[in-house]
Coordinates of C-alpha atoms in Angstrom, one line a residue:
Chain A
X1 CA 96.1 -9.2 -24.2
X2 CA 95.3 -12.0 -26.6
X3 CA 99.0 -12.6 -27.1
X4 CA 99.6 -13.2 -23.4
X5 CA 96.6 -15.6 -23.2
X6 CA 98.0 -17.6 -26.1
X7 CA 101.4 -17.8 -24.4
X8 CA 99.9 -18.9 -21.1
X9 CA 97.8 -21.5 -22.8
X10 CA 100.9 -22.8 -24.6
X11 CA 102.9 -22.9 -21.4
X12 CA 100.1 -24.9 -19.6
X13 CA 100.0 -27.3 -22.5
X14 CA 103.8 -27.9 -22.7
X15 CA 104.9 -27.8 -19.1
X16 CA 103.5 -31.2 -18.0
X17 CA 106.4 -32.8 -19.8
X18 CA 109.0 -31.0 -17.5
X19 CA 108.6 -33.2 -14.4
X20 CA 110.1 -36.6 -15.2
X21 CA 108.3 -39.6 -13.6
X22 CA 110.4 -42.5 -12.4
X23 CA 110.2 -45.5 -14.8
X24 CA 107.8 -48.3 -13.6
X25 CA 109.6 -51.7 -13.5
X26 CA 107.8 -54.5 -15.3
X27 CA 106.2 -57.3 -13.3
X28 CA 108.9 -59.9 -14.2
X29 CA 111.5 -61.6 -12.0
X30 CA 114.1 -59.2 -13.3
X31 CA 111.8 -56.2 -12.9
X32 CA 110.9 -57.1 -9.3
X33 CA 114.5 -57.8 -8.4
X34 CA 115.5 -54.4 -9.8
X35 CA 112.7 -52.7 -7.9
X36 CA 113.6 -54.4 -4.6
X37 CA 117.3 -53.7 -5.0
X38 CA 116.6 -50.0 -5.7
X39 CA 114.2 -49.6 -2.7
X40 CA 116.9 -50.8 -0.4
X41 CA 119.6 -48.9 -2.2
X42 CA 117.8 -45.6 -1.9
X43 CA 115.7 -46.0 1.3
X44 CA 117.4 -48.4 3.7
X45 CA 119.2 -46.4 6.4
X46 CA 122.1 -48.7 7.6
X47 CA 124.0 -49.6 4.4
X48 CA 127.0 -47.4 5.2
X49 CA 126.8 -48.0 9.0
X50 CA 126.9 -51.8 8.5
X51 CA 129.5 -51.5 5.7
X52 CA 127.3 -53.4 3.3
X53 CA 128.4 -53.2 -0.3
X54 CA 125.0 -53.2 -1.9
X55 CA 126.4 -52.9 -5.4
X56 CA 128.3 -56.2 -5.0
X57 CA 125.1 -57.8 -3.8
X58 CA 123.3 -56.6 -6.9
X59 CA 125.9 -58.3 -9.1
X60 CA 125.7 -61.6 -7.1
X61 CA 121.9 -61.8 -7.0
X62 CA 121.3 -60.6 -10.5
X63 CA 123.0 -63.6 -11.9
X64 CA 120.9 -65.9 -9.6
X65 CA 117.6 -64.3 -10.8
X66 CA 118.2 -65.6 -14.3
X67 CA 118.2 -69.2 -13.0
X68 CA 115.0 -68.8 -11.0
X69 CA 112.1 -71.0 -12.2
X70 CA 109.1 -70.1 -10.1
X71 CA 107.8 -67.5 -7.7
X72 CA 108.6 -69.6 -4.6
X73 CA 112.3 -69.8 -5.6
X74 CA 112.3 -66.2 -6.5
X75 CA 110.8 -65.3 -3.1
X76 CA 113.4 -67.3 -1.3
X77 CA 116.2 -65.7 -3.3
X78 CA 114.9 -62.2 -2.5
X79 CA 114.5 -63.2 1.1
X80 CA 118.1 -64.3 1.1
X81 CA 119.2 -61.0 -0.5
X82 CA 117.4 -59.1 2.3
X83 CA 119.0 -61.3 4.9
X84 CA 122.4 -59.8 3.9
X85 CA 121.2 -56.7 5.7
X86 CA 121.2 -58.6 9.0
X87 CA 118.2 -56.6 10.2
X88 CA 115.1 -58.0 12.0
X89 CA 113.1 -55.0 10.7
X90 CA 113.5 -56.2 7.1
X91 CA 110.9 -58.5 5.7
X92 CA 109.4 -59.5 2.4
X93 CA 105.6 -60.2 2.5
X94 CA 103.9 -62.2 -0.3
X95 CA 100.5 -63.9 -0.3
X96 CA 102.2 -67.2 0.5
X97 CA 105.1 -66.4 2.8
X98 CA 107.0 -63.9 4.8
X99 CA 110.8 -63.7 4.9
X100 CA 112.6 -63.2 8.2
X101 CA 116.0 -62.5 9.6
X102 CA 116.1 -64.1 13.0
X103 CA 119.8 -64.3 13.8
X104 CA 119.5 -61.2 16.0
X105 CA 118.2 -63.6 18.7
X106 CA 118.8 -67.2 17.5
X107 CA 122.5 -66.8 17.7
X108 CA 122.3 -66.0 21.4
X109 CA 121.1 -67.6 24.7
X110 CA 117.4 -67.0 25.2
X111 CA 117.8 -66.0 28.9
X112 CA 114.1 -66.3 29.3
X113 CA 111.7 -69.2 30.1
X114 CA 107.9 -68.7 30.2
X115 CA 107.7 -71.8 32.3
X116 CA 109.9 -70.2 35.0
X117 CA 107.9 -66.9 35.2
X118 CA 104.6 -68.7 35.5
X119 CA 105.8 -71.0 38.4
X120 CA 104.4 -70.3 41.8
X121 CA 107.5 -68.3 42.9
X122 CA 106.7 -65.6 40.4
X123 CA 103.4 -65.1 38.5
X124 CA 102.0 -68.5 39.2
X125 CA 98.3 -68.8 38.2
X126 CA 96.8 -66.2 40.5
X127 CA 98.3 -63.1 38.8
X128 CA 96.3 -60.1 37.7
X129 CA 96.1 -58.9 34.1
X130 CA 95.6 -55.3 32.9
X131 CA 96.5 -53.5 29.6
X132 CA 98.8 -56.3 28.4
X133 CA 100.6 -56.5 31.8
X134 CA 100.5 -59.6 33.9
X135 CA 101.5 -58.6 37.5
X136 CA 101.8 -59.8 41.0
X137 CA 103.6 -59.1 44.2
X138 CA 106.6 -61.5 44.7
X139 CA 109.3 -62.1 47.2
X140 CA 106.9 -62.0 50.2
X141 CA 105.1 -59.0 48.9
X142 CA 108.3 -56.8 48.9
X143 CA 108.6 -56.6 45.1
X144 CA 106.1 -55.9 42.4
X145 CA 106.6 -57.9 39.2
X146 CA 105.1 -56.9 35.8
X147 CA 105.5 -59.0 32.7
X148 CA 104.8 -57.2 29.4
X149 CA 105.4 -59.2 26.2
X150 CA 104.1 -56.9 23.5
X151 CA 104.2 -53.1 23.0
X152 CA 101.3 -53.5 20.6
X153 CA 99.0 -54.2 23.6
X154 CA 97.7 -50.8 24.5
X155 CA 97.5 -49.8 28.1
X156 CA 95.9 -46.8 29.8
X157 CA 97.0 -44.5 32.6
X158 CA 94.2 -46.1 34.6
X159 CA 95.7 -49.5 34.1
X160 CA 99.1 -48.3 35.3
X161 CA 97.5 -46.4 38.2
X162 CA 95.8 -49.6 39.4
X163 CA 99.0 -51.7 39.0
X164 CA 101.1 -49.1 40.9
X165 CA 98.4 -48.9 43.6
X166 CA 98.6 -52.7 44.1
X167 CA 102.4 -52.3 44.5
X168 CA 102.2 -49.3 46.9
X169 CA 103.7 -51.2 49.8
X170 CA 106.5 -52.7 47.7
X171 CA 110.2 -51.6 47.9
X172 CA 110.5 -51.6 44.1
X173 CA 109.1 -53.0 40.9
X174 CA 110.4 -55.2 38.1
X175 CA 109.3 -54.6 34.5
X176 CA 110.1 -57.7 32.6
X177 CA 110.3 -57.0 28.8
X178 CA 112.2 -60.1 27.8
X179 CA 110.9 -61.7 24.6
X180 CA 109.0 -58.5 23.9
X181 CA 109.5 -58.0 20.2
X182 CA 108.2 -54.4 20.1
X183 CA 105.1 -52.6 18.9
X184 CA 104.1 -49.0 19.2
X185 CA 106.8 -46.4 19.9
X186 CA 104.3 -44.1 21.7
X187 CA 103.5 -46.9 24.1
X188 CA 107.3 -47.2 24.9
X189 CA 107.3 -43.4 25.6
X190 CA 104.2 -43.7 27.7
X191 CA 105.5 -46.5 29.9
X192 CA 108.8 -44.8 30.4
X193 CA 107.1 -41.5 31.3
X194 CA 105.9 -43.0 34.7
X195 CA 109.6 -43.2 35.8
X196 CA 110.9 -39.7 34.9
X197 CA 110.6 -36.7 37.2
X198 CA 111.2 -34.2 34.4
X199 CA 111.2 -34.2 30.6
X200 CA 114.5 -35.6 29.5
X201 CA 116.3 -35.9 26.2
X202 CA 116.7 -39.7 25.8
X203 CA 117.8 -40.1 22.2
X204 CA 117.8 -38.8 18.6
X205 CA 116.2 -39.7 15.3
X206 CA 117.0 -38.7 11.7
X207 CA 115.6 -39.7 8.3
X208 CA 116.9 -40.0 4.8
X209 CA 116.7 -36.8 2.8
X210 CA 118.0 -38.2 -0.5
X211 CA 119.0 -41.4 -2.3
X212 CA 122.7 -41.4 -1.1
X213 CA 123.5 -44.0 1.6
X214 CA 124.5 -41.3 4.1
X215 CA 122.1 -38.6 3.2
X216 CA 120.4 -38.0 6.5
X217 CA 118.5 -35.1 8.1
X218 CA 120.0 -33.3 11.1
X219 CA 119.1 -35.6 14.1
X220 CA 116.2 -34.3 16.2
X221 CA 115.9 -34.9 19.9
X222 CA 113.6 -37.6 21.2
X223 CA 112.4 -36.6 24.7
X224 CA 110.7 -38.7 27.3
X225 CA 108.2 -36.6 29.3
X226 CA 107.4 -37.0 32.9
X227 CA 103.8 -38.1 33.5
X228 CA 101.7 -35.4 35.2
X229 CA 100.0 -37.5 37.7
X230 CA 101.3 -41.0 37.8
X231 CA 104.9 -41.5 39.1
X232 CA 106.8 -44.4 40.5
X233 CA 109.4 -42.9 42.7
X234 CA 111.0 -46.0 44.1
X235 CA 113.5 -48.4 42.4
X236 CA 112.6 -50.0 39.1
X237 CA 114.5 -52.8 37.4
X238 CA 113.9 -53.5 33.7
X239 CA 114.7 -57.1 32.6
X240 CA 116.0 -57.6 29.0
X241 CA 117.2 -60.3 26.7
X242 CA 118.1 -60.6 23.0
X243 CA 114.4 -60.8 22.0
X244 CA 113.8 -57.3 23.5
X245 CA 113.5 -55.7 20.1
X246 CA 112.3 -52.6 18.2
X247 CA 109.9 -50.5 20.4
X248 CA 111.2 -52.5 23.4
X249 CA 114.8 -51.5 22.5
X250 CA 113.5 -47.9 22.4
X251 CA 111.9 -48.3 25.8
X252 CA 115.1 -49.6 27.3
X253 CA 117.0 -46.7 25.6
X254 CA 114.8 -44.3 27.5
X255 CA 114.8 -46.2 30.8
X256 CA 118.7 -46.1 30.8
X257 CA 118.2 -42.5 31.8
X258 CA 115.3 -42.9 34.3
X259 CA 116.5 -41.7 37.7
X260 CA 115.9 -44.9 39.7
X261 CA 116.0 -47.5 36.9
X262 CA 118.5 -50.3 36.5
X263 CA 118.6 -52.5 33.3
X264 CA 119.4 -56.1 34.1
X265 CA 119.8 -59.2 31.9
X266 CA 121.3 -59.6 28.4
X267 CA 121.9 -57.0 25.7
X268 CA 118.7 -56.1 23.9
X269 CA 118.2 -57.4 20.3
X270 CA 118.3 -54.0 18.7
X271 CA 116.1 -52.9 15.9
X272 CA 117.0 -49.2 16.1
X273 CA 115.7 -48.3 12.7
X274 CA 112.1 -47.1 12.4
X275 CA 110.7 -49.3 9.6
X276 CA 108.7 -48.1 6.6
X277 CA 107.3 -50.2 3.8
X278 CA 107.2 -50.2 0.0
X279 CA 105.9 -52.4 -2.8
X280 CA 107.2 -54.4 -5.7
X281 CA 105.5 -54.6 -9.1
X282 CA 104.2 -58.1 -8.3
X283 CA 102.4 -56.6 -5.2
X284 CA 104.8 -58.0 -2.6
X285 CA 105.4 -55.7 0.4
X286 CA 108.9 -55.0 1.7
X287 CA 109.5 -53.6 5.2
X288 CA 112.9 -52.0 5.9
X289 CA 114.6 -49.8 8.4
X290 CA 114.3 -46.2 7.2
X291 CA 115.0 -43.9 10.1
X292 CA 118.0 -44.5 12.4
X293 CA 117.6 -43.8 16.0
X294 CA 120.4 -43.1 18.4
X295 CA 120.9 -43.0 22.2
X296 CA 121.5 -39.7 24.0
X297 CA 125.2 -39.9 23.1
X298 CA 124.4 -40.3 19.4
X299 CA 125.3 -44.0 19.4
X300 CA 123.3 -46.2 17.0
X301 CA 121.0 -48.6 18.9
X302 CA 120.6 -50.9 15.9
X303 CA 122.7 -53.7 17.4
X304 CA 121.1 -53.4 20.9
X305 CA 121.6 -51.8 24.2
X306 CA 123.9 -53.0 27.0
X307 CA 122.3 -53.6 30.3
X308 CA 123.6 -51.9 33.5
X309 CA 124.0 -55.3 35.1
X310 CA 124.7 -58.2 32.7
X311 CA 123.3 -61.5 33.9
X312 CA 122.0 -64.7 32.3
X313 CA 119.9 -67.7 33.2
X314 CA 121.8 -70.4 35.0
X315 CA 121.0 -74.0 34.3
X316 CA 121.1 -74.9 38.0
X317 CA 118.7 -72.1 38.9
X318 CA 116.4 -73.1 36.2
X319 CA 116.4 -76.7 37.4
X320 CA 115.4 -75.4 40.9
X321 CA 112.6 -73.2 39.5
X322 CA 114.5 -69.9 39.9
X323 CA 114.9 -67.3 37.2
X324 CA 118.4 -66.0 37.8
X325 CA 117.7 -62.6 36.2
X326 CA 114.6 -62.0 38.3
X327 CA 116.5 -63.0 41.4
X328 CA 119.2 -60.5 40.5
X329 CA 116.6 -57.8 40.2
X330 CA 115.1 -58.7 43.6
X331 CA 118.6 -58.5 45.1
X332 CA 119.1 -55.0 43.5
X333 CA 115.8 -53.7 44.8
X334 CA 116.4 -55.2 48.3
X335 CA 119.8 -53.6 48.7
Chain B
X1 CA 32.7 12.5 -16.0
X2 CA 35.6 14.3 -17.5
X3 CA 37.1 14.7 -14.0
X4 CA 36.7 11.0 -13.3
X5 CA 38.5 10.1 -16.6
X6 CA 41.3 12.5 -15.8
X7 CA 41.7 11.0 -12.4
X8 CA 41.7 7.5 -13.7
X9 CA 44.3 8.4 -16.3
X10 CA 46.5 10.0 -13.7
X11 CA 46.3 6.9 -11.5
X12 CA 47.1 4.7 -14.5
X13 CA 50.1 6.8 -15.5
X14 CA 51.4 6.8 -12.0
X15 CA 51.1 3.0 -11.8
X16 CA 52.8 2.6 -15.1
X17 CA 55.7 4.8 -13.9
X18 CA 55.9 2.8 -10.7
X19 CA 55.9 -0.4 -12.7
X20 CA 58.6 0.9 -15.0
X21 CA 60.6 1.9 -11.9
X22 CA 60.4 -1.8 -10.8
X23 CA 61.4 -3.0 -14.2
X24 CA 64.5 -0.8 -14.1
X25 CA 65.6 -2.2 -10.8
X26 CA 68.6 -4.7 -11.5
X27 CA 69.2 -7.7 -9.3
X28 CA 72.4 -9.7 -9.3
X29 CA 71.7 -13.3 -10.0
X30 CA 74.0 -16.1 -8.7
X31 CA 74.5 -18.9 -11.0
X32 CA 74.8 -22.1 -9.1
X33 CA 75.8 -25.4 -10.6
X34 CA 76.0 -28.6 -8.6
X35 CA 77.2 -31.8 -10.3
X36 CA 77.9 -35.4 -9.4
X37 CA 80.6 -37.3 -11.2
X38 CA 81.7 -40.9 -11.5
X39 CA 84.8 -41.9 -13.2
X40 CA 88.3 -43.5 -13.3
X41 CA 91.4 -42.3 -11.5
X42 CA 95.1 -43.1 -11.3
X43 CA 97.3 -42.1 -8.4
X44 CA 101.0 -42.4 -7.9
X45 CA 102.1 -41.5 -4.4
X46 CA 105.8 -42.6 -4.0
X47 CA 105.6 -41.9 -0.2
X48 CA 103.1 -44.8 0.0
X49 CA 104.2 -46.9 -3.0
X50 CA 106.1 -46.6 -6.2
X51 CA 103.3 -48.3 -8.1
X52 CA 100.4 -46.8 -10.0
X53 CA 97.1 -47.3 -8.1
X54 CA 94.0 -47.3 -10.4
X55 CA 90.4 -47.3 -9.5
X56 CA 87.0 -45.7 -9.5
X57 CA 85.9 -42.5 -7.9
X58 CA 82.9 -40.3 -7.1
X59 CA 82.9 -36.6 -6.9
X60 CA 80.7 -33.7 -6.1
X61 CA 81.2 -30.1 -7.3
X62 CA 79.4 -26.9 -6.4
X63 CA 80.2 -23.9 -8.5
X64 CA 78.7 -20.4 -7.9
X65 CA 79.3 -17.3 -9.9
X66 CA 77.9 -13.8 -9.8
X67 CA 79.0 -10.3 -11.0
X68 CA 80.8 -8.1 -8.5
X69 CA 78.1 -5.4 -8.8
X70 CA 75.1 -4.6 -10.9
X71 CA 77.0 -1.6 -12.4
X72 CA 80.0 -3.5 -13.6
X73 CA 79.2 -6.7 -15.5
X74 CA 82.8 -7.2 -16.7
X75 CA 84.0 -8.9 -13.5
X76 CA 82.5 -11.9 -11.8
X77 CA 83.4 -13.7 -8.7
X78 CA 83.4 -17.4 -8.4
X79 CA 83.5 -19.9 -5.5
X80 CA 84.0 -23.7 -5.9
X81 CA 83.7 -26.6 -3.6
X82 CA 84.8 -30.0 -4.7
X83 CA 84.5 -33.3 -2.7
X84 CA 86.0 -36.5 -4.0
X85 CA 86.5 -40.1 -3.0
X86 CA 88.4 -42.8 -4.8
X87 CA 88.9 -46.5 -4.2
X88 CA 92.0 -47.8 -6.0
X89 CA 94.1 -51.0 -6.3
X90 CA 97.7 -51.6 -7.1
X91 CA 98.4 -53.4 -10.4
X92 CA 98.8 -56.8 -8.7
X93 CA 95.5 -56.2 -6.8
X94 CA 97.3 -57.0 -3.6
X95 CA 96.7 -53.7 -1.9
X96 CA 94.1 -51.0 -1.8
X97 CA 94.2 -47.2 -1.5
X98 CA 91.4 -45.0 -0.2
X99 CA 91.6 -41.3 -1.3
X100 CA 89.4 -38.6 0.2
X101 CA 89.7 -35.0 -0.9
X102 CA 88.2 -31.6 -0.4
X103 CA 89.0 -28.4 -2.2
X104 CA 87.6 -24.9 -1.8
X105 CA 88.4 -22.1 -4.1
X106 CA 87.5 -18.4 -4.6
X107 CA 88.3 -16.4 -7.7
X108 CA 87.7 -13.5 -10.0
X109 CA 87.1 -13.6 -13.8
X110 CA 87.0 -10.9 -16.4
X111 CA 84.4 -11.4 -19.1
X112 CA 85.4 -10.9 -22.8
X113 CA 82.3 -10.8 -24.9
X114 CA 83.4 -11.8 -28.4
X115 CA 79.8 -11.8 -29.8
X116 CA 76.3 -12.3 -28.7
X117 CA 76.7 -16.1 -28.2
X118 CA 80.3 -16.4 -27.4
X119 CA 82.3 -15.2 -24.5
X120 CA 85.5 -16.0 -22.7
X121 CA 86.1 -15.6 -18.9
X122 CA 89.7 -15.4 -17.7
X123 CA 91.1 -14.9 -14.3
X124 CA 92.5 -16.4 -11.2
X125 CA 91.2 -18.7 -8.4
X126 CA 92.8 -19.2 -5.1
X127 CA 92.2 -22.6 -3.6
X128 CA 92.9 -24.7 -0.5
X129 CA 93.3 -28.4 -1.1
X130 CA 93.3 -31.2 1.5
X131 CA 93.6 -34.9 0.6
X132 CA 93.9 -38.1 2.6
X133 CA 95.4 -41.2 1.1
X134 CA 95.5 -44.4 3.0
X135 CA 97.2 -47.7 2.1
X136 CA 96.2 -49.7 5.2
X137 CA 98.7 -52.6 4.8
X138 CA 101.7 -50.2 4.9
X139 CA 103.9 -50.3 8.0
X140 CA 104.5 -46.9 9.7
X141 CA 103.7 -45.1 6.4
X142 CA 100.0 -46.0 5.9
X143 CA 98.8 -42.5 5.4
X144 CA 99.9 -39.5 3.3
X145 CA 98.2 -36.1 3.4
X146 CA 97.9 -33.7 0.5
X147 CA 97.9 -30.2 1.8
X148 CA 98.3 -27.3 -0.5
X149 CA 97.1 -23.8 -1.4
X150 CA 97.4 -22.4 -4.9
X151 CA 96.7 -19.5 -7.0
X152 CA 95.3 -21.0 -10.2
X153 CA 94.8 -19.6 -13.7
X154 CA 91.3 -20.1 -14.9
X155 CA 89.8 -19.8 -18.3
X156 CA 86.2 -20.4 -19.4
X157 CA 84.8 -20.5 -22.9
X158 CA 81.0 -20.2 -23.1
X159 CA 78.9 -20.6 -26.2
X160 CA 75.1 -20.4 -26.6
X161 CA 73.7 -22.5 -29.4
X162 CA 70.2 -21.3 -30.1
X163 CA 67.9 -24.1 -31.4
X164 CA 64.3 -23.8 -32.4
X165 CA 62.9 -24.9 -29.0
X166 CA 65.8 -24.3 -26.6
X167 CA 69.2 -22.8 -26.2
X168 CA 72.0 -25.1 -25.4
X169 CA 74.8 -23.6 -23.3
X170 CA 78.2 -25.1 -23.8
X171 CA 81.2 -24.5 -21.5
X172 CA 84.8 -25.4 -21.7
X173 CA 86.6 -24.7 -18.4
X174 CA 90.4 -24.9 -17.9
X175 CA 92.2 -24.5 -14.6
X176 CA 95.9 -24.8 -13.9
X177 CA 97.9 -24.1 -10.7
X178 CA 100.4 -21.3 -11.0
X179 CA 101.9 -20.6 -7.6
X180 CA 101.4 -21.7 -4.1
X181 CA 102.6 -23.8 -1.2
X182 CA 102.4 -27.6 -0.5
X183 CA 103.2 -30.2 2.1
X184 CA 105.3 -33.0 0.8
X185 CA 107.1 -35.3 3.3
X186 CA 110.5 -36.9 2.7
X187 CA 110.2 -40.4 1.4
X188 CA 112.2 -41.7 4.4
X189 CA 110.3 -39.8 7.1
X190 CA 107.6 -41.4 9.1
X191 CA 104.6 -39.5 10.4
X192 CA 105.8 -40.4 13.9
X193 CA 109.0 -38.5 13.2
X194 CA 107.1 -35.6 11.6
X195 CA 104.2 -35.1 13.9
X196 CA 105.2 -36.7 17.3
X197 CA 108.9 -35.7 17.3
X198 CA 108.2 -32.6 15.3
X199 CA 110.8 -33.1 12.6
X200 CA 109.0 -31.2 9.9
X201 CA 112.0 -29.5 8.3
X202 CA 111.7 -29.1 4.5
X203 CA 108.2 -30.7 4.4
X204 CA 106.6 -27.4 3.2
X205 CA 107.5 -26.3 -0.2
X206 CA 107.0 -23.3 -2.4
X207 CA 105.2 -24.5 -5.6
X208 CA 105.0 -23.0 -9.0
X209 CA 105.0 -24.4 -12.6
X210 CA 108.6 -25.6 -12.1
X211 CA 107.5 -28.3 -9.6
X212 CA 103.7 -28.4 -9.8
X213 CA 101.8 -28.8 -13.1
X214 CA 98.2 -29.6 -13.6
X215 CA 95.3 -29.1 -15.8
X216 CA 91.7 -29.5 -14.8
X217 CA 89.4 -29.5 -17.8
X218 CA 85.6 -29.6 -17.7
X219 CA 83.5 -29.7 -20.8
X220 CA 79.7 -29.3 -20.2
X221 CA 76.5 -28.6 -21.9
X222 CA 73.5 -27.1 -20.1
X223 CA 70.2 -28.4 -21.4
X224 CA 67.1 -26.5 -20.4
X225 CA 64.0 -28.7 -19.7
X226 CA 60.5 -27.8 -18.7
X227 CA 61.3 -26.8 -15.1
X228 CA 65.0 -27.1 -14.7
X229 CA 68.3 -26.9 -16.5
X230 CA 70.5 -30.0 -16.5
X231 CA 74.2 -30.1 -17.0
X232 CA 76.0 -33.0 -18.6
X233 CA 79.7 -33.2 -19.2
X234 CA 83.2 -34.6 -18.9
X235 CA 85.9 -33.7 -16.4
X236 CA 89.5 -34.6 -17.0
X237 CA 92.1 -33.9 -14.3
X238 CA 95.8 -34.2 -14.5
X239 CA 98.1 -33.1 -11.7
X240 CA 101.8 -33.8 -11.2
X241 CA 104.2 -32.3 -8.6
X242 CA 107.6 -33.0 -7.4
X243 CA 109.4 -32.3 -4.1
X244 CA 112.0 -34.1 -2.0
X245 CA 112.9 -36.3 -5.0
X246 CA 109.4 -37.7 -5.1
X247 CA 107.1 -37.3 -8.1
X248 CA 103.4 -37.5 -7.3
X249 CA 100.7 -37.9 -9.9
X250 CA 97.0 -37.8 -10.0
X251 CA 94.9 -38.3 -13.1
X252 CA 91.2 -38.7 -13.4
X253 CA 88.4 -38.7 -15.8
X254 CA 84.7 -38.6 -14.9
X255 CA 81.3 -38.2 -16.4
X256 CA 79.3 -35.5 -14.7
X257 CA 75.6 -34.8 -14.4
X258 CA 73.9 -32.1 -12.3
X259 CA 71.8 -29.0 -12.4
X260 CA 72.4 -25.4 -12.9
X261 CA 70.1 -22.5 -12.0
X262 CA 70.2 -18.8 -11.2
X263 CA 69.1 -17.6 -7.9
X264 CA 68.8 -14.3 -6.1
X265 CA 69.2 -13.6 -2.4
X266 CA 67.7 -10.9 -0.3
X267 CA 68.7 -10.2 3.2
X268 CA 70.0 -7.7 5.7
X269 CA 69.0 -4.0 5.7
X270 CA 70.2 -3.0 2.3
X271 CA 69.1 -5.9 0.1
X272 CA 65.4 -6.0 0.8
X273 CA 63.2 -8.1 -1.5
X274 CA 60.7 -6.2 -3.7
X275 CA 57.1 -6.3 -2.7
X276 CA 56.2 -8.8 -5.4
X277 CA 58.8 -11.3 -4.0
X278 CA 57.3 -13.6 -1.4
X279 CA 59.5 -15.0 1.3
X280 CA 58.7 -17.9 3.6
X281 CA 59.9 -15.7 6.5
X282 CA 56.8 -13.4 6.1

């Protein structure tokens, strides 16, 4: 018996050395560069999809790290390296700055003007506001118009019930999510659920299972439920532009399959990867796309979603106080 | 007069016999030790961050032990309850982590009595562990949960050092996980994906010494004072586990202080208190 106890004690003493811990990078420019490069190399989900040669980027930027003189220059260099990913969900956060990639909307027409939607033809100044929605009946009371600019603004079923009640005599409603940069995914699901008559598979999601660039789990269905008590059964038009990003992109992906929904405007900005975050030895935070999401046909939605009806703001209309895209939506509802 | 003396003697003998019967009655005592600890801890949770978070922690432990029956004093059963809370910072002090943990265990030990003052207890303890880790500034991965159940090997060395005025009771306790099950998410999976979409494939893992190793060491001395016995000691914890290519680590060291006492419980129909025990229920 004593022999076995000794063997067990010996095993307990020796075994902790069997699990190897990953090495911690030092808090130097080189150590932070190595750490950031590795986080993206092992966790970022679109390297293969976007045909990015991350090893080449390592070589290019490693040489530049040696020339960096201060933390501001180092931050800018790392921000530029992350910019190679062309992803609005990738940011570097320090105590003095935040890096951005904005070309997903700056390279395109805005197709939205807040001045226009707040003129008297649309929201004006006498609109109502509930749960982040600004809403009002337009087009002589025939169309309900809701502007929602942030999926981080939580809304309740009661908010929506009141809004729908105020639009009860309208022929249809417009949900304007232009310039909505995203927020909570569950809010996107909740808003979409008011327009589905039954639970519907509206997309897929997978996650990385290992360090390889294409090591993903089997995609799992994302469903959009039908809300139990609140339903909008008449036409609904969703307005989009290139700044409809992230959770808004996800909302549009769901609404593409809603029975009486039409997507009008410009292509969405994308942001189809669910972002996670990690840290560098110097304490900077890095956000990156980690889980690719797909539409119902297993197409990536990272670059955005095409509208059903493509339209853009016309200069002449703007000059006359008209929002071309809202007018198009009114026309679709009135048909 | 003679009759009276005989009668008194008879009554005295009967009383003595009755008293002796009570003396022979054996009651199982439960040894309860409750301690508070304060110390330092390090946590590596690569789901939340690749960096080592270091900080301070508080913990509370309740340990109870009693023999299985009054006829067999070779086996004792033990139950443990541990609560802990840590506040930790990353090396750059730019982010904080909150850790809250609870652990409950139940086990059996065999008593090896090496001599009058020295004995070894060896056995197993099955435990359930739940931990909550929060790095609030993280995006979509601010929380990770430690959920596991383990069968642990336990060993306890007890030594009584008899001094002139009091006896000091020394204990060295070792505990190590042997086999069990644990929840470890993939590093690239968000909790939205796991718990809202239901994508929990390969998040629950069989664990044994090949992927989970740890040693919980507690060294204490019980010092009897006038009305109570106080426990002072040191606890050193080390735990490392690996799953889904992630290596987690949790180390801690704390100074502990508390009390230990033996108590006895009576209740129900079978375990009635003797007449000379006074209950507040009476």
